Amino acid sequence: QVTLVESGGGSVQVGGSLRLSCAVSGATGGAYCMGWFRQAPGQAREGVAAIAPGGPTYYAASVKGRFTISQNNADNTLFLHMNNLKPEDTGMYYCAASHYYGGPCYTGPVASDYVPAAWGQGTQVTVSS
């Protein structure tokens, strides 16, 4: 059973930076797309960044060039480095593990009943002008 615990959210001004971390445990015996999703009030949850087994990364158009997803395999930690933050980046950010069957990892909106292999508990990011 995969368990994910996020940390690193907070409040920042426009143009600032934050780094989110996700401690991953139990992700053995399978291949996963590891990703970051976010959800603003009243909006659908959306995948903003993902990393596939072997390292290929994928980004939503809204964050490409500003966000970087990475992982430290030595201590099983997933990161999301966020630069040049904008008010529209405000939301709850979730780490997720999705079963990997080949091809690119998905980024974009997901249905409200989408259930990956695991969700983290979420961490709030607030960007103010």
Coordinates of N, CA and C in Angstrom, one line a residue:
Q1 N 0.8 -1.2 0.0 CA 0.0 0.0 0.0 C 0.9 1.2 0.0
V2 N 0.6 2.1 -1.0 CA 1.4 3.4 -1.1 C 0.9 4.4 -0.1
T3 N 1.8 5.0 0.6 CA 1.4 6.1 1.5 C 2.2 7.4 1.1
L4 N 1.5 8.5 1.1 CA 2.1 9.8 0.6 C 1.9 10.8 1.7
V5 N 2.9 11.6 2.0 CA 2.7 12.7 3.0 C 3.4 13.9 2.5
E6 N 2.6 14.9 2.2 CA 3.1 16.2 1.7 C 3.6 17.1 2.8
S7 N 4.5 18.1 2.4 CA 4.9 19.2 3.3 C 5.4 20.3 2.4
G8 N 5.5 21.5 3.0 CA 6.1 22.6 2.3 C 5.2 23.6 1.7
G9 N 3.9 23.5 1.9 CA 3.0 24.6 1.4 C 3.2 25.8 2.3
G10 N 2.4 26.9 1.9 CA 2.5 28.1 2.6 C 1.9 29.2 1.8
S11 N 2.2 30.4 2.3 CA 1.7 31.7 1.6 C 3.0 32.4 1.1
V12 N 2.8 32.9 -0.1 CA 3.9 33.6 -0.8 C 3.3 34.7 -1.6
Q13 N 4.1 35.7 -1.9 CA 3.6 36.8 -2.8 C 3.9 36.4 -4.2
V14 N 3.2 37.1 -5.1 CA 3.3 36.9 -6.6 C 4.8 37.0 -6.9
G15 N 5.2 36.1 -7.7 CA 6.6 36.0 -8.2 C 7.5 35.2 -7.3
G16 N 7.0 34.8 -6.1 CA 7.8 34.0 -5.2 C 7.9 32.6 -5.6
S17 N 8.6 31.8 -4.7 CA 8.9 30.4 -4.9 C 8.5 29.6 -3.7
L18 N 8.2 28.4 -4.0 CA 8.0 27.4 -2.9 C 8.4 26.0 -3.4
R19 N 8.8 25.2 -2.4 CA 9.1 23.8 -2.8 C 8.2 22.9 -1.9
L20 N 7.5 22.0 -2.6 CA 6.7 21.0 -2.0 C 7.4 19.7 -1.9
S21 N 7.3 19.0 -0.9 CA 7.9 17.6 -0.7 C 6.8 16.6 -0.5
C22 N 7.1 15.4 -0.9 CA 6.1 14.3 -0.7 C 7.0 13.1 -0.3
A23 N 6.8 12.6 0.9 CA 7.5 11.4 1.4 C 6.6 10.2 0.9
V24 N 7.3 9.3 0.2 CA 6.6 8.2 -0.4 C 7.1 6.9 0.3
S25 N 6.1 6.1 0.6 CA 6.4 4.8 1.2 C 5.5 3.7 0.6
G26 N 5.9 2.5 0.6 CA 5.1 1.4 0.1 C 5.0 1.2 -1.4
A27 N 5.8 2.0 -2.2 CA 5.7 2.0 -3.6 C 6.6 0.9 -4.2
T28 N 6.5 -0.3 -3.8 CA 7.3 -1.4 -4.3 C 6.4 -2.4 -5.0
G29 N 7.0 -3.2 -5.8 CA 6.3 -4.2 -6.5 C 5.4 -3.7 -7.6
G30 N 5.6 -2.4 -8.0 CA 4.8 -1.9 -9.1 C 5.4 -0.7 -9.7
A31 N 4.9 -0.2 -10.8 CA 5.4 1.0 -11.4 C 4.4 2.1 -11.3
Y32 N 4.8 3.3 -11.1 CA 3.8 4.4 -10.8 C 4.3 5.7 -11.6
C33 N 3.3 6.4 -12.0 CA 3.5 7.8 -12.3 C 3.3 8.5 -11.0
M34 N 4.3 9.3 -10.6 CA 4.2 10.1 -9.4 C 3.9 11.5 -9.9
G35 N 3.0 12.1 -9.3 CA 2.6 13.4 -9.7 C 2.0 14.4 -8.7
W36 N 1.9 15.6 -9.1 CA 1.3 16.6 -8.2 C 0.0 17.1 -8.9
F37 N -1.0 17.2 -8.1 CA -2.3 17.7 -8.5 C -2.6 18.9 -7.7
R38 N -3.5 19.8 -8.2 CA -4.0 20.9 -7.3 C -5.5 21.1 -7.6
Q39 N -6.1 21.7 -6.5 CA -7.5 22.0 -6.6 C -7.8 23.3 -6.0
A40 N -8.4 24.2 -6.7 CA -8.8 25.5 -6.2 C -10.3 25.4 -5.8
P41 N -10.8 26.2 -4.9 CA -12.2 26.1 -4.5 C -13.1 26.2 -5.7
G42 N -14.0 25.3 -5.9 CA -15.0 25.3 -6.9 C -14.5 24.8 -8.3
Q43 N -13.3 24.4 -8.3 CA -12.7 23.9 -9.6 C -12.4 22.5 -9.5
A44 N -12.2 21.9 -10.7 CA -11.8 20.5 -10.8 C -10.4 20.3 -10.3
R45 N -10.1 19.1 -9.8 CA -8.7 18.8 -9.5 C -8.0 18.6 -10.8
E46 N -6.7 19.1 -10.9 CA -6.0 18.9 -12.1 C -4.5 18.5 -11.8
G47 N -4.0 17.7 -12.7 CA -2.6 17.3 -12.6 C -1.8 18.3 -13.2
V48 N -0.8 18.8 -12.5 CA 0.1 19.9 -13.0 C 1.5 19.4 -13.4
A49 N 1.9 18.3 -12.8 CA 3.2 17.8 -13.1 C 3.3 16.3 -12.7
A50 N 4.0 15.6 -13.5 CA 4.2 14.1 -13.3 C 5.5 13.6 -13.7
I51 N 6.0 12.5 -13.1 CA 7.2 11.9 -13.5 C 7.0 10.4 -13.6
A52 N 7.5 9.9 -14.8 CA 7.3 8.5 -15.1 C 8.5 7.7 -14.6
P53 N 8.3 6.4 -14.5 CA 9.5 5.5 -14.2 C 10.6 5.8 -15.2
G54 N 11.8 5.9 -14.7 CA 12.9 6.2 -15.6 C 13.2 7.7 -15.7
G55 N 12.2 8.6 -15.3 CA 12.5 10.0 -15.2 C 11.8 11.0 -16.1
P56 N 11.2 10.5 -17.2 CA 10.5 11.5 -18.1 C 9.5 12.3 -17.3
T57 N 9.4 13.6 -17.6 CA 8.6 14.5 -16.8 C 7.5 15.1 -17.8
Y58 N 6.4 15.5 -17.2 CA 5.3 16.0 -17.9 C 4.6 17.2 -17.1
Y59 N 4.2 18.2 -17.8 CA 3.7 19.4 -17.2 C 2.4 19.9 -17.9
A60 N 1.5 20.4 -17.1 CA 0.4 21.2 -17.7 C 0.9 22.4 -18.3
A61 N 0.2 22.9 -19.3 CA 0.7 24.1 -20.0 C 0.7 25.3 -19.1
S62 N -0.2 25.3 -18.1 CA -0.2 26.5 -17.2 C 1.0 26.6 -16.3
V63 N 1.8 25.6 -16.1 CA 2.9 25.6 -15.2 C 4.2 25.4 -15.9
K64 N 4.2 25.0 -17.1 CA 5.4 24.6 -17.8 C 6.4 25.8 -17.9
G65 N 7.6 25.6 -17.5 CA 8.6 26.6 -17.5 C 8.7 27.3 -16.1
R66 N 7.7 27.0 -15.2 CA 7.8 27.6 -13.9 C 7.9 26.6 -12.8
F67 N 7.3 25.4 -13.0 CA 7.4 24.3 -12.1 C 8.3 23.2 -12.5
T68 N 9.0 22.6 -11.6 CA 9.8 21.4 -11.9 C 9.5 20.3 -10.9
I69 N 9.2 19.2 -11.4 CA 9.0 18.0 -10.6 C 10.3 17.2 -10.6
S70 N 10.7 16.6 -9.5 CA 11.9 15.8 -9.4 C 11.7 14.8 -8.2
Q71 N 12.5 13.8 -8.2 CA 12.4 12.8 -7.1 C 13.8 12.4 -6.7
N72 N 13.9 12.1 -5.4 CA 15.1 11.6 -4.8 C 14.9 10.1 -4.5
N73 N 15.4 9.3 -5.3 CA 15.1 7.8 -5.1 C 15.8 7.3 -3.9
A74 N 16.9 8.0 -3.4 CA 17.6 7.5 -2.2 C 16.7 7.5 -1.0
D75 N 15.9 8.6 -0.9 CA 15.1 8.7 0.3 C 13.6 8.7 0.0
N76 N 13.3 8.3 -1.2 CA 11.9 8.2 -1.6 C 11.1 9.4 -1.4
T77 N 11.6 10.5 -1.9 CA 10.9 11.8 -1.8 C 10.6 12.4 -3.2
L78 N 9.5 12.9 -3.4 CA 9.1 13.6 -4.6 C 9.0 15.1 -4.3
F79 N 9.4 15.9 -5.2 CA 9.4 17.4 -5.0 C 8.7 18.1 -6.1
L80 N 8.2 19.2 -5.8 CA 7.7 20.2 -6.8 C 8.2 21.5 -6.5
H81 N 9.1 22.0 -7.3 CA 9.7 23.3 -7.2 C 8.9 24.3 -8.0
M82 N 8.4 25.3 -7.4 CA 7.5 26.2 -8.0 C 8.1 27.6 -8.0
N83 N 8.3 28.2 -9.1 CA 8.9 29.5 -9.3 C 7.9 30.5 -10.0
N84 N 8.1 31.7 -9.8 CA 7.3 32.8 -10.4 C 5.8 32.5 -10.2
L85 N 5.5 32.3 -9.0 CA 4.1 31.9 -8.6 C 3.1 33.0 -8.9
K86 N 1.9 32.6 -9.3 CA 0.9 33.5 -9.7 C -0.4 33.3 -8.8
P87 N -1.3 34.3 -8.7 CA -2.5 34.0 -7.9 C -3.3 32.8 -8.3
E88 N -3.3 32.5 -9.6 CA -4.0 31.4 -10.1 C -3.4 30.0 -9.7
D89 N -2.2 30.1 -9.1 CA -1.6 28.8 -8.6 C -2.1 28.5 -7.2
T90 N -2.9 29.4 -6.6 CA -3.4 29.1 -5.3 C -4.3 27.9 -5.3
G91 N -4.2 27.1 -4.3 CA -5.0 25.9 -4.2 C -4.4 24.9 -3.2
M92 N -5.1 23.8 -3.1 CA -4.6 22.6 -2.3 C -3.8 21.7 -3.2
Y93 N -2.6 21.4 -2.9 CA -1.8 20.6 -3.7 C -1.7 19.2 -3.1
Y94 N -1.8 18.2 -4.0 CA -1.8 16.8 -3.6 C -0.8 16.0 -4.3
C95 N -0.1 15.2 -3.6 CA 0.8 14.3 -4.2 C 0.0 13.0 -4.6
A96 N 0.3 12.4 -5.7 CA -0.4 11.2 -6.1 C 0.4 10.2 -6.7
A97 N 0.1 8.9 -6.6 CA 0.7 7.8 -7.2 C -0.3 7.1 -8.1
S98 N 0.0 7.0 -9.4 CA -1.0 6.4 -10.3 C -0.3 5.2 -11.0
H99 N -1.0 4.1 -11.1 CA -0.4 2.9 -11.7 C 0.1 3.3 -13.1
Y100 N 1.3 2.8 -13.5 CA 1.9 3.1 -14.8 C 1.8 1.9 -15.7
Y101 N 1.3 2.2 -16.9 CA 1.1 1.1 -17.9 C 1.9 1.4 -19.2
G102 N 2.7 2.4 -19.1 CA 3.5 2.8 -20.3 C 3.0 4.1 -20.9
G103 N 3.8 4.7 -21.7 CA 3.4 6.0 -22.3 C 3.6 7.2 -21.4
P104 N 3.1 8.3 -21.8 CA 3.3 9.5 -20.9 C 2.3 9.5 -19.7
C105 N 2.8 10.1 -18.7 CA 1.9 10.3 -17.5 C 0.9 11.4 -17.8
Y106 N -0.3 11.3 -17.3 CA -1.3 12.3 -17.6 C -1.2 13.6 -16.7
T107 N -1.4 14.7 -17.4 CA -1.6 16.0 -16.6 C -2.8 16.6 -17.2
G108 N -3.5 17.3 -16.3 CA -4.8 18.0 -16.8 C -5.9 17.7 -15.8
P109 N -7.1 18.1 -16.1 CA -8.2 17.9 -15.2 C -8.6 16.5 -15.0
V110 N -9.0 16.1 -13.8 CA -9.5 14.8 -13.6 C -10.9 14.8 -13.0
A111 N -11.7 13.8 -13.3 CA -13.0 13.7 -12.7 C -13.0 13.7 -11.2
S112 N -14.1 14.1 -10.6 CA -14.2 14.1 -9.2 C -14.1 12.8 -8.5
D113 N -14.4 11.7 -9.3 CA -14.3 10.4 -8.8 C -13.1 9.6 -9.2
Y114 N -12.1 10.4 -9.7 CA -10.8 9.8 -10.1 C -10.1 9.3 -8.8
V115 N -9.7 8.0 -8.9 CA -9.0 7.4 -7.7 C -7.7 6.8 -8.2
P116 N -6.6 7.5 -7.8 CA -5.3 6.9 -8.2 C -4.9 5.8 -7.1
A117 N -3.7 5.3 -7.3 CA -3.3 4.3 -6.3 C -3.3 4.9 -4.9
A118 N -2.9 6.2 -4.8 CA -2.8 6.8 -3.5 C -2.8 8.3 -3.7
W119 N -3.5 9.0 -2.8 CA -3.4 10.5 -2.6 C -2.7 10.8 -1.3
G120 N -2.0 11.9 -1.3 CA -1.6 12.5 0.0 C -2.7 13.3 0.6
Q121 N -2.4 13.8 1.8 CA -3.5 14.5 2.5 C -3.6 16.0 2.0
G122 N -2.7 16.5 1.2 CA -2.8 17.8 0.7 C -2.0 18.8 1.5
T123 N -1.6 19.9 0.8 CA -0.9 21.0 1.5 C -1.3 22.3 0.7
Q124 N -1.7 23.3 1.5 CA -2.2 24.5 0.9 C -1.1 25.4 0.4
V125 N -1.3 26.0 -0.8 CA -0.5 27.0 -1.4 C -1.3 28.2 -1.6
T126 N -0.9 29.4 -1.1 CA -1.6 30.6 -1.3 C -0.7 31.7 -1.9
V127 N -1.1 32.2 -3.0 CA -0.2 33.2 -3.7 C -1.0 34.5 -3.7
S128 N -0.5 35.6 -3.1 CA -1.2 36.8 -2.9 C -0.4 37.9 -3.7
S129 N -1.2 38.9 -4.2 CA -0.6 40.0 -4.9 C -0.4 41.2 -4.0

